[in-house]
Every structure is written in C-alpha cells, then in structure tokens.
JSON list of C-alpha atoms and ligand atoms in Angstrom, two decimals:
[
{"chain": "A", "resi": 1, "resn": "ASN", "atom": "CA", "xyz": [104.67, 80.51, 214.57]},
{"chain": "A", "resi": 2, "resn": "LEU", "atom": "CA", "xyz": [101.90, 82.24, 213.77]},
{"chain": "A", "resi": 3, "resn": "GLN", "atom": "CA", "xyz": [99.57, 82.84, 216.49]},
{"chain": "A", "resi": 4, "resn": "LEU", "atom": "CA", "xyz": [96.11, 80.99, 216.06]},
{"chain": "A", "resi": 5, "resn": "PRO", "atom": "CA", "xyz": [92.69, 82.89, 215.64]},
{"chain": "A", "resi": 6, "resn": "LEU", "atom": "CA", "xyz": [90.61, 82.97, 218.78]},
{"chain": "A", "resi": 7, "resn": "ALA", "atom": "CA", "xyz": [86.79, 82.88, 219.31]},
{"chain": "A", "resi": 8, "resn": "THR", "atom": "CA", "xyz": [85.24, 83.50, 222.49]},
{"chain": "A", "resi": 9, "resn": "MET", "atom": "CA", "xyz": [81.40, 83.43, 223.47]},
{"chain": "A", "resi": 10, "resn": "LEU", "atom": "CA", "xyz": [80.47, 86.61, 225.40]},
{"chain": "A", "resi": 11, "resn": "ASP", "atom": "CA", "xyz": [77.08, 86.53, 227.22]},
{"chain": "A", "resi": 12, "resn": "LEU", "atom": "CA", "xyz": [76.17, 90.18, 226.73]},
{"chain": "A", "resi": 13, "resn": "ALA", "atom": "CA", "xyz": [73.43, 89.99, 229.53]},
{"chain": "A", "resi": 14, "resn": "SER", "atom": "CA", "xyz": [75.49, 88.40, 232.16]},
{"chain": "A", "resi": 15, "resn": "GLY", "atom": "CA", "xyz": [79.06, 89.50, 231.06]},
{"chain": "A", "resi": 16, "resn": "ASP", "atom": "CA", "xyz": [80.10, 85.67, 231.20]},
{"chain": "A", "resi": 17, "resn": "MET", "atom": "CA", "xyz": [82.92, 84.80, 228.82]},
{"chain": "A", "resi": 18, "resn": "ASP", "atom": "CA", "xyz": [83.62, 81.34, 227.41]},
{"chain": "A", "resi": 19, "resn": "PRO", "atom": "CA", "xyz": [86.63, 80.57, 227.29]},
{"chain": "A", "resi": 20, "resn": "TYR", "atom": "CA", "xyz": [88.42, 83.06, 229.30]},
{"chain": "A", "resi": 21, "resn": "ALA", "atom": "CA", "xyz": [91.80, 83.29, 230.78]},
{"chain": "A", "resi": 22, "resn": "LEU", "atom": "CA", "xyz": [91.87, 85.71, 233.40]},
{"chain": "A", "resi": 23, "resn": "VAL", "atom": "CA", "xyz": [89.38, 86.89, 235.77]},
{"chain": "A", "resi": 24, "resn": "VAL", "atom": "CA", "xyz": [89.80, 90.15, 237.97]},
{"chain": "A", "resi": 25, "resn": "GLU", "atom": "CA", "xyz": [87.68, 90.25, 240.94]},
{"chain": "A", "resi": 26, "resn": "ARG", "atom": "CA", "xyz": [87.79, 93.62, 243.27]},
{"chain": "A", "resi": 27, "resn": "ARG", "atom": "CA", "xyz": [86.15, 93.98, 246.50]},
{"chain": "A", "resi": 28, "resn": "LEU", "atom": "CA", "xyz": [85.69, 97.05, 248.67]},
{"chain": "A", "resi": 29, "resn": "SER", "atom": "CA", "xyz": [88.85, 96.28, 250.57]},
{"chain": "A", "resi": 30, "resn": "HIS", "atom": "CA", "xyz": [90.82, 96.62, 247.05]},
{"chain": "A", "resi": 31, "resn": "MET", "atom": "CA", "xyz": [89.66, 100.46, 246.64]},
{"chain": "A", "resi": 32, "resn": "ALA", "atom": "CA", "xyz": [88.26, 101.61, 249.97]},
{"chain": "A", "resi": 33, "resn": "GLU", "atom": "CA", "xyz": [89.98, 105.01, 249.58]},
{"chain": "A", "resi": 34, "resn": "ALA", "atom": "CA", "xyz": [88.20, 105.52, 246.36]},
{"chain": "A", "resi": 35, "resn": "TYR", "atom": "CA", "xyz": [84.60, 106.30, 247.98]},
{"chain": "A", "resi": 36, "resn": "HIS", "atom": "CA", "xyz": [84.25, 109.82, 249.90]},
{"chain": "A", "resi": 37, "resn": "ASP", "atom": "CA", "xyz": [81.85, 108.56, 252.49]},
{"chain": "A", "resi": 38, "resn": "ARG", "atom": "CA", "xyz": [84.29, 107.12, 255.22]},
{"chain": "A", "resi": 39, "resn": "ALA", "atom": "CA", "xyz": [81.76, 105.99, 257.61]},
{"chain": "A", "resi": 40, "resn": "ALA", "atom": "CA", "xyz": [80.01, 104.18, 254.75]},
{"chain": "A", "resi": 41, "resn": "VAL", "atom": "CA", "xyz": [83.28, 102.57, 253.89]},
{"chain": "A", "resi": 42, "resn": "THR", "atom": "CA", "xyz": [83.71, 101.37, 257.55]},
{"chain": "A", "resi": 43, "resn": "ALA", "atom": "CA", "xyz": [80.18, 100.38, 257.82]},
{"chain": "A", "resi": 44, "resn": "ALA", "atom": "CA", "xyz": [80.46, 97.85, 254.53]},
{"chain": "A", "resi": 45, "resn": "ALA", "atom": "CA", "xyz": [84.04, 96.84, 255.49]},
{"chain": "A", "resi": 46, "resn": "GLY", "atom": "CA", "xyz": [83.09, 93.90, 257.21]},
{"chain": "A", "resi": 47, "resn": "GLU", "atom": "CA", "xyz": [80.94, 92.41, 254.62]},
{"chain": "A", "resi": 48, "resn": "ASP", "atom": "CA", "xyz": [83.65, 93.55, 252.10]},
{"chain": "A", "resi": 49, "resn": "PRO", "atom": "CA", "xyz": [81.46, 93.12, 249.00]},
{"chain": "A", "resi": 50, "resn": "VAL", "atom": "CA", "xyz": [82.48, 92.38, 245.59]},
{"chain": "A", "resi": 51, "resn": "ILE", "atom": "CA", "xyz": [82.14, 95.57, 243.64]},
{"chain": "A", "resi": 52, "resn": "TYR", "atom": "CA", "xyz": [83.08, 94.20, 239.94]},
{"chain": "A", "resi": 53, "resn": "ARG", "atom": "CA", "xyz": [84.60, 91.22, 238.27]},
{"chain": "A", "resi": 54, "resn": "ALA", "atom": "CA", "xyz": [85.95, 91.16, 234.76]},
{"chain": "A", "resi": 55, "resn": "TYR", "atom": "CA", "xyz": [86.74, 88.29, 232.44]},
{"chain": "A", "resi": 56, "resn": "GLU", "atom": "CA", "xyz": [89.22, 88.39, 229.84]},
{"chain": "A", "resi": 57, "resn": "ALA", "atom": "CA", "xyz": [90.01, 86.65, 226.47]},
{"chain": "A", "resi": 58, "resn": "ASP", "atom": "CA", "xyz": [93.56, 84.73, 226.13]},
{"chain": "A", "resi": 59, "resn": "VAL", "atom": "CA", "xyz": [95.06, 87.37, 224.21]},
{"chain": "A", "resi": 60, "resn": "PRO", "atom": "CA", "xyz": [98.70, 88.18, 225.09]},
{"chain": "A", "resi": 61, "resn": "HIS", "atom": "CA", "xyz": [99.56, 91.63, 226.88]},
{"chain": "A", "resi": 62, "resn": "GLU", "atom": "CA", "xyz": [101.86, 92.92, 223.97]},
{"chain": "A", "resi": 63, "resn": "ALA", "atom": "CA", "xyz": [102.15, 95.45, 221.15]},
{"chain": "A", "resi": 64, "resn": "SER", "atom": "CA", "xyz": [100.07, 94.91, 218.21]},
{"chain": "A", "resi": 65, "resn": "GLN", "atom": "CA", "xyz": [97.50, 92.74, 220.24]},
{"chain": "A", "resi": 66, "resn": "LEU", "atom": "CA", "xyz": [93.86, 93.63, 221.15]},
{"chain": "A", "resi": 67, "resn": "VAL", "atom": "CA", "xyz": [92.94, 92.70, 224.74]},
{"chain": "A", "resi": 68, "resn": "TYR", "atom": "CA", "xyz": [89.15, 92.40, 225.45]},
{"chain": "A", "resi": 69, "resn": "ARG", "atom": "CA", "xyz": [87.31, 92.18, 228.75]},
{"chain": "A", "resi": 70, "resn": "MET", "atom": "CA", "xyz": [83.83, 91.81, 229.86]},
{"chain": "A", "resi": 71, "resn": "THR", "atom": "CA", "xyz": [83.39, 93.65, 233.16]},
{"chain": "A", "resi": 72, "resn": "ILE", "atom": "CA", "xyz": [80.28, 93.26, 235.51]},
{"chain": "A", "resi": 73, "resn": "ILE", "atom": "CA", "xyz": [79.93, 95.92, 238.07]},
{"chain": "A", "resi": 74, "resn": "GLU", "atom": "CA", "xyz": [77.34, 95.09, 240.46]},
{"chain": "A", "resi": 75, "resn": "PRO", "atom": "CA", "xyz": [74.59, 97.27, 241.75]},
{"chain": "A", "resi": 76, "resn": "GLY", "atom": "CA", "xyz": [75.09, 99.12, 244.85]},
{"chain": "A", "resi": 77, "resn": "ARG", "atom": "CA", "xyz": [76.53, 101.98, 246.70]},
{"chain": "A", "resi": 78, "resn": "ILE", "atom": "CA", "xyz": [78.85, 102.84, 249.28]},
{"chain": "A", "resi": 79, "resn": "GLY", "atom": "CA", "xyz": [76.74, 105.85, 251.26]},
{"chain": "A", "resi": 80, "resn": "ASP", "atom": "CA", "xyz": [75.45, 107.92, 248.26]},
{"chain": "A", "resi": 81, "resn": "GLU", "atom": "CA", "xyz": [78.35, 106.97, 245.81]},
{"chain": "A", "resi": 82, "resn": "PHE", "atom": "CA", "xyz": [77.77, 104.10, 243.32]},
{"chain": "A", "resi": 83, "resn": "TYR", "atom": "CA", "xyz": [79.52, 101.02, 242.87]},
{"chain": "A", "resi": 84, "resn": "MET", "atom": "CA", "xyz": [82.60, 101.83, 240.51]},
{"chain": "A", "resi": 85, "resn": "THR", "atom": "CA", "xyz": [85.69, 100.33, 239.01]},
{"chain": "A", "resi": 86, "resn": "LYS", "atom": "CA", "xyz": [89.15, 102.05, 240.39]},
{"chain": "A", "resi": 87, "resn": "GLY", "atom": "CA", "xyz": [89.90, 103.97, 237.16]},
{"chain": "A", "resi": 88, "resn": "HIS", "atom": "CA", "xyz": [93.20, 104.38, 235.47]},
{"chain": "A", "resi": 89, "resn": "HIS", "atom": "CA", "xyz": [95.36, 105.86, 232.88]},
{"chain": "A", "resi": 90, "resn": "HIS", "atom": "CA", "xyz": [97.55, 103.73, 230.41]},
{"chain": "A", "resi": 91, "resn": "VAL", "atom": "CA", "xyz": [100.91, 103.38, 230.71]},
{"chain": "A", "resi": 92, "resn": "VAL", "atom": "CA", "xyz": [101.44, 103.51, 227.05]},
{"chain": "A", "resi": 93, "resn": "ASP", "atom": "CA", "xyz": [99.10, 106.32, 226.12]},
{"chain": "A", "resi": 94, "resn": "SER", "atom": "CA", "xyz": [96.60, 104.70, 223.93]},
{"chain": "A", "resi": 95, "resn": "GLY", "atom": "CA", "xyz": [92.60, 104.65, 223.28]},
{"chain": "A", "resi": 96, "resn": "GLU", "atom": "CA", "xyz": [90.13, 102.00, 224.65]},
{"chain": "A", "resi": 97, "resn": "PHE", "atom": "CA", "xyz": [86.86, 100.88, 222.84]},
{"chain": "A", "resi": 98, "resn": "TYR", "atom": "CA", "xyz": [83.50, 100.45, 225.25]},
{"chain": "A", "resi": 99, "resn": "LEU", "atom": "CA", "xyz": [80.32, 98.79, 224.46]},
{"chain": "A", "resi": 100, "resn": "GLY", "atom": "CA", "xyz": [77.48, 98.58, 227.04]},
{"chain": "A", "resi": 101, "resn": "THR", "atom": "CA", "xyz": [75.82, 95.48, 226.94]},
{"chain": "A", "resi": 102, "resn": "ALA", "atom": "CA", "xyz": [73.64, 95.19, 229.90]},
{"chain": "A", "resi": 103, "resn": "GLY", "atom": "CA", "xyz": [72.21, 97.23, 232.83]},
{"chain": "A", "resi": 104, "resn": "THR", "atom": "CA", "xyz": [72.50, 101.11, 233.35]},
{"chain": "A", "resi": 105, "resn": "GLY", "atom": "CA", "xyz": [75.98, 102.77, 233.59]},
{"chain": "A", "resi": 106, "resn": "ALA", "atom": "CA", "xyz": [78.31, 105.41, 232.43]},
{"chain": "A", "resi": 107, "resn": "VAL", "atom": "CA", "xyz": [82.02, 106.13, 231.97]},
{"chain": "A", "resi": 108, "resn": "VAL", "atom": "CA", "xyz": [83.79, 108.86, 233.51]},
{"chain": "A", "resi": 109, "resn": "MET", "atom": "CA", "xyz": [86.83, 110.11, 231.82]},
{"chain": "A", "resi": 110, "resn": "GLN", "atom": "CA", "xyz": [89.58, 112.73, 232.75]},
{"chain": "A", "resi": 111, "resn": "THR", "atom": "CA", "xyz": [92.61, 114.27, 231.22]},
{"chain": "A", "resi": 112, "resn": "ARG", "atom": "CA", "xyz": [95.51, 114.93, 233.25]},
{"chain": "A", "resi": 113, "resn": "SER", "atom": "CA", "xyz": [94.90, 118.75, 233.02]},
{"chain": "A", "resi": 114, "resn": "GLY", "atom": "CA", "xyz": [91.49, 118.01, 234.65]},
{"chain": "A", "resi": 115, "resn": "GLU", "atom": "CA", "xyz": [89.14, 118.06, 231.89]},
{"chain": "A", "resi": 116, "resn": "VAL", "atom": "CA", "xyz": [86.21, 115.76, 232.65]},
{"chain": "A", "resi": 117, "resn": "ARG", "atom": "CA", "xyz": [83.49, 113.95, 230.28]},
{"chain": "A", "resi": 118, "resn": "VAL", "atom": "CA", "xyz": [80.85, 111.59, 231.45]},
{"chain": "A", "resi": 119, "resn": "GLU", "atom": "CA", "xyz": [79.10, 109.24, 229.05]},
{"chain": "A", "resi": 120, "resn": "GLU", "atom": "CA", "xyz": [76.25, 106.86, 229.71]},
{"chain": "A", "resi": 121, "resn": "MET", "atom": "CA", "xyz": [76.68, 103.23, 228.16]},
{"chain": "A", "resi": 122, "resn": "PRO", "atom": "CA", "xyz": [73.31, 101.64, 228.01]},
{"chain": "A", "resi": 123, "resn": "PRO", "atom": "CA", "xyz": [73.04, 98.62, 225.93]},
{"chain": "A", "resi": 124, "resn": "GLY", "atom": "CA", "xyz": [74.27, 99.09, 222.23]},
{"chain": "A", "resi": 125, "resn": "ARG", "atom": "CA", "xyz": [76.23, 102.32, 222.99]},
{"chain": "A", "resi": 126, "resn": "ALA", "atom": "CA", "xyz": [79.71, 102.53, 222.31]},
{"chain": "A", "resi": 127, "resn": "VAL", "atom": "CA", "xyz": [82.01, 105.09, 223.96]},
{"chain": "A", "resi": 128, "resn": "TYR", "atom": "CA", "xyz": [85.55, 105.63, 222.79]},
{"chain": "A", "resi": 129, "resn": "VAL", "atom": "CA", "xyz": [87.98, 106.73, 225.38]},
{"chain": "A", "resi": 130, "resn": "PRO", "atom": "CA", "xyz": [90.60, 108.36, 223.20]},
{"chain": "A", "resi": 131, "resn": "PRO", "atom": "CA", "xyz": [94.45, 108.42, 224.51]},
{"chain": "A", "resi": 132, "resn": "GLY", "atom": "CA", "xyz": [95.10, 110.71, 227.35]},
{"chain": "A", "resi": 133, "resn": "TRP", "atom": "CA", "xyz": [91.80, 110.31, 229.19]},
{"chain": "A", "resi": 134, "resn": "ALA", "atom": "CA", "xyz": [91.91, 108.27, 232.46]},
{"chain": "A", "resi": 135, "resn": "HIS", "atom": "CA", "xyz": [88.49, 106.13, 232.69]},
{"chain": "A", "resi": 136, "resn": "ARG", "atom": "CA", "xyz": [86.55, 104.84, 235.43]},
{"chain": "A", "resi": 137, "resn": "SER", "atom": "CA", "xyz": [83.07, 103.03, 234.96]},
{"chain": "A", "resi": 138, "resn": "VAL", "atom": "CA", "xyz": [80.01, 103.41, 237.19]},
{"chain": "A", "resi": 139, "resn": "ASN", "atom": "CA", "xyz": [76.85, 101.32, 237.67]},
{"chain": "A", "resi": 140, "resn": "VAL", "atom": "CA", "xyz": [73.92, 103.99, 238.27]},
{"chain": "A", "resi": 141, "resn": "GLY", "atom": "CA", "xyz": [71.16, 101.42, 238.21]},
{"chain": "A", "resi": 142, "resn": "THR", "atom": "CA", "xyz": [69.78, 98.29, 240.11]},
{"chain": "A", "resi": 143, "resn": "GLU", "atom": "CA", "xyz": [70.79, 95.52, 237.80]},
{"chain": "A", "resi": 144, "resn": "PRO", "atom": "CA", "xyz": [74.64, 94.48, 236.92]},
{"chain": "A", "resi": 145, "resn": "PHE", "atom": "CA", "xyz": [76.15, 96.76, 234.56]},
{"chain": "A", "resi": 146, "resn": "VAL", "atom": "CA", "xyz": [78.15, 94.83, 231.98]},
{"chain": "A", "resi": 147, "resn": "PHE", "atom": "CA", "xyz": [80.09, 96.27, 229.07]},
{"chain": "A", "resi": 148, "resn": "LEU", "atom": "CA", "xyz": [82.78, 95.09, 226.82]},
{"chain": "A", "resi": 149, "resn": "ALA", "atom": "CA", "xyz": [86.27, 96.80, 226.61]},
{"chain": "A", "resi": 150, "resn": "VAL", "atom": "CA", "xyz": [88.80, 96.57, 224.10]},
{"chain": "A", "resi": 151, "resn": "PHE", "atom": "CA", "xyz": [92.55, 97.97, 224.37]},
{"chain": "A", "resi": 152, "resn": "PHE", "atom": "CA", "xyz": [95.95, 97.46, 223.35]},
{"chain": "A", "resi": 153, "resn": "GLY", "atom": "CA", "xyz": [97.80, 94.63, 224.52]},
{"chain": "A", "resi": 154, "resn": "ASN", "atom": "CA", "xyz": [100.79, 96.74, 225.98]},
{"chain": "A", "resi": 155, "resn": "ALA", "atom": "CA", "xyz": [98.46, 99.54, 227.09]},
{"chain": "A", "resi": 156, "resn": "GLY", "atom": "CA", "xyz": [99.08, 98.68, 230.80]},
{"chain": "A", "resi": 157, "resn": "HIS", "atom": "CA", "xyz": [97.30, 99.95, 233.71]},
{"chain": "A", "resi": 158, "resn": "ASP", "atom": "CA", "xyz": [98.45, 102.85, 235.78]},
{"chain": "A", "resi": 159, "resn": "TYR", "atom": "CA", "xyz": [96.38, 103.14, 238.91]},
{"chain": "A", "resi": 160, "resn": "ALA", "atom": "CA", "xyz": [98.78, 105.39, 240.74]},
{"chain": "A", "resi": 161, "resn": "SER", "atom": "CA", "xyz": [97.65, 108.91, 239.95]},
{"chain": "A", "resi": 162, "resn": "ILE", "atom": "CA", "xyz": [93.97, 108.01, 240.54]},
{"chain": "A", "resi": 163, "resn": "GLU", "atom": "CA", "xyz": [94.55, 106.28, 243.67]},
{"chain": "A", "resi": 164, "resn": "ARG", "atom": "CA", "xyz": [96.62, 109.61, 244.82]},
{"chain": "A", "resi": 165, "resn": "ASP", "atom": "CA", "xyz": [94.26, 112.45, 243.04]},
{"chain": "A", "resi": 166, "resn": "GLY", "atom": "CA", "xyz": [91.08, 110.47, 242.35]},
{"chain": "A", "resi": 167, "resn": "PHE", "atom": "CA", "xyz": [88.81, 111.81, 239.74]},
{"chain": "A", "resi": 168, "resn": "ALA", "atom": "CA", "xyz": [87.37, 115.31, 239.76]},
{"chain": "A", "resi": 169, "resn": "VAL", "atom": "CA", "xyz": [83.91, 114.18, 239.87]},
{"chain": "A", "resi": 170, "resn": "ARG", "atom": "CA", "xyz": [81.97, 111.71, 241.75]},
{"chain": "A", "resi": 171, "resn": "VAL", "atom": "CA", "xyz": [78.75, 109.83, 240.48]},
{"chain": "A", "resi": 172, "resn": "LEU", "atom": "CA", "xyz": [76.25, 110.25, 243.47]},
{"chain": "A", "resi": 173, "resn": "ALA", "atom": "CA", "xyz": [72.67, 109.10, 244.18]},
{"chain": "A", "resi": 174, "resn": "ASP", "atom": "CA", "xyz": [70.09, 111.61, 243.51]},
{"chain": "A", "resi": 175, "resn": "GLY", "atom": "CA", "xyz": [66.33, 110.40, 243.94]},
{"chain": "A", "resi": 176, "resn": "ASP", "atom": "CA", "xyz": [65.80, 107.48, 241.61]},
{"chain": "A", "resi": 177, "resn": "GLY", "atom": "CA", "xyz": [68.69, 108.84, 239.33]},
{"chain": "A", "resi": 178, "resn": "TYR", "atom": "CA", "xyz": [72.28, 109.97, 239.82]},
{"chain": "A", "resi": 179, "resn": "ARG", "atom": "CA", "xyz": [74.26, 113.38, 239.53]},
{"chain": "A", "resi": 180, "resn": "VAL", "atom": "CA", "xyz": [77.61, 114.23, 238.81]},
{"chain": "A", "resi": 181, "resn": "GLY", "atom": "CA", "xyz": [78.94, 116.19, 241.71]},
{"chain": "B", "resi": 1, "resn": "M6P", "atom": "C1", "xyz": [87.39, 97.51, 231.52]},
{"chain": "B", "resi": 1, "resn": "M6P", "atom": "C2", "xyz": [88.62, 98.03, 231.08]},
{"chain": "B", "resi": 1, "resn": "M6P", "atom": "C3", "xyz": [89.95, 97.04, 231.92]},
{"chain": "B", "resi": 1, "resn": "M6P", "atom": "C4", "xyz": [89.54, 97.32, 233.40]},
{"chain": "B", "resi": 1, "resn": "M6P", "atom": "C5", "xyz": [88.52, 97.00, 233.86]},
{"chain": "B", "resi": 1, "resn": "M6P", "atom": "C6", "xyz": [88.62, 97.33, 235.33]},
{"chain": "B", "resi": 1, "resn": "M6P", "atom": "O1", "xyz": [87.02, 96.12, 231.73]},
{"chain": "B", "resi": 1, "resn": "M6P", "atom": "O2", "xyz": [89.14, 99.19, 231.38]},
{"chain": "B", "resi": 1, "resn": "M6P", "atom": "O3", "xyz": [91.23, 97.50, 231.29]},
{"chain": "B", "resi": 1, "resn": "M6P", "atom": "O4", "xyz": [90.73, 96.58, 234.04]},
{"chain": "B", "resi": 1, "resn": "M6P", "atom": "O5", "xyz": [87.57, 97.81, 233.26]},
{"chain": "B", "resi": 1, "resn": "M6P", "atom": "O6", "xyz": [88.81, 98.44, 235.58]},
{"chain": "B", "resi": 1, "resn": "M6P", "atom": "P1", "xyz": [89.96, 98.95, 236.51]},
{"chain": "B", "resi": 1, "resn": "M6P", "atom": "O7", "xyz": [90.92, 98.18, 235.90]},
{"chain": "B", "resi": 1, "resn": "M6P", "atom": "O8", "xyz": [90.19, 100.37, 236.62]},
{"chain": "B", "resi": 1, "resn": "M6P", "atom": "O9", "xyz": [89.98, 98.45, 237.98]},
{"chain": "B", "resi": 2, "resn": "ZN", "atom": "ZN1", "xyz": [91.93, 101.13, 230.15]}
]
C-alpha cells in the first residue's frame, strides 16, 4: 500500500494552502512569556491577538516523510519586540528548509552552546537551518510575513528549552527598521 502523491496549491502572497490538513494558530496567550516587555504583554493580553498561523499539507509525521507548512506571522509588536514564533529545537536533530514568500522577516537561529545567526527572508530567499540550530521567525515589516518550511516528518518540536531559556538575542524595533539586541 504505497502512499499516493500529493499536490497542494500554495498562495505565496497570502500563505493560504489548499488543501491543508492542519492549521496552527498561536495567540499572545500561548507564548506571553516569550516577550520581554511585561507591561506591554499585560496591555495586549485582553485583546490576545493572533500572532501567527500555519497551514500544513497532509503528510504523515513519520521518518522519511517531508512535512511542509506555510506560516503567516502578522505584523505587530509587543512593546518594542516584533511578533515572532515560539521557536524550537527538533526532537530528532535534523535540518529545515525555509523560503520567504511575502513580507519582511528574518529567522533567528541558535545552537545549544549559544552561537547565534540571524538571516533575513525576503521573498525568494531560501535559508537552510542545519541540524542543531533552534529557529524562531520574526516579522520585522508592516505586512504579513509569509514563508514556506519543509522538515522531516519525525523531526518533532522541542519547545521546552526555548520556553525555559529563550533566545540569546531579541529582534527589536529601531526607527523604521530593526536591530538585533
Ligand atoms: C515553521 C516551521 C514549523 C513551525 C512553525 C511555527 O512553519 O518551523 O515547524 O511549527 O514555523 O513555529 P513554532 O512551532 O516554533 O511555533
Ligand atoms: Zn523546525
């Protein structure tokens, strides 16, 4: 019983996927501890904005499979800190392929020994996240930031160490742009 091929339409501008099997929606309340400005978190908590969504194709989460997701991070900030994903390591150490498709964003990557890299992901820019690097994506623009992610079906998401220790750097508003602080 061989699996059948799968075809999916990806709207690169909006991030919509058709068909999709799973949608992830994360609000501020799902990751309030990630932002450093506690007063700004409290001020936004009532509205509890949607920070990002992700659509995933119907690919089994198993070894040898390639899972793919379109992620849409809304534009916005909590205090001076741009909207971002929770960020994670993989449970099974493995790489991930990212392709920016709309908006202005970046990916922050960090090893367990604390080495950090930040790469911008404008439309058409692919970033390869090697095994061993945690990854968090950030919208530094004024439009939704959209990107495609491809990862191993058995990679898994390990959020615990990021929830505990965060990333060593934050992506913060700086005039019309951003700085990594
Ligand atoms: C990308 C990929 C996914 C991830 C999503 C949201 O699409 O890296 O694996 O789930 O971003 O990020 P997070 O899981 O860290 O909230
Ligand atoms: Zn990942």
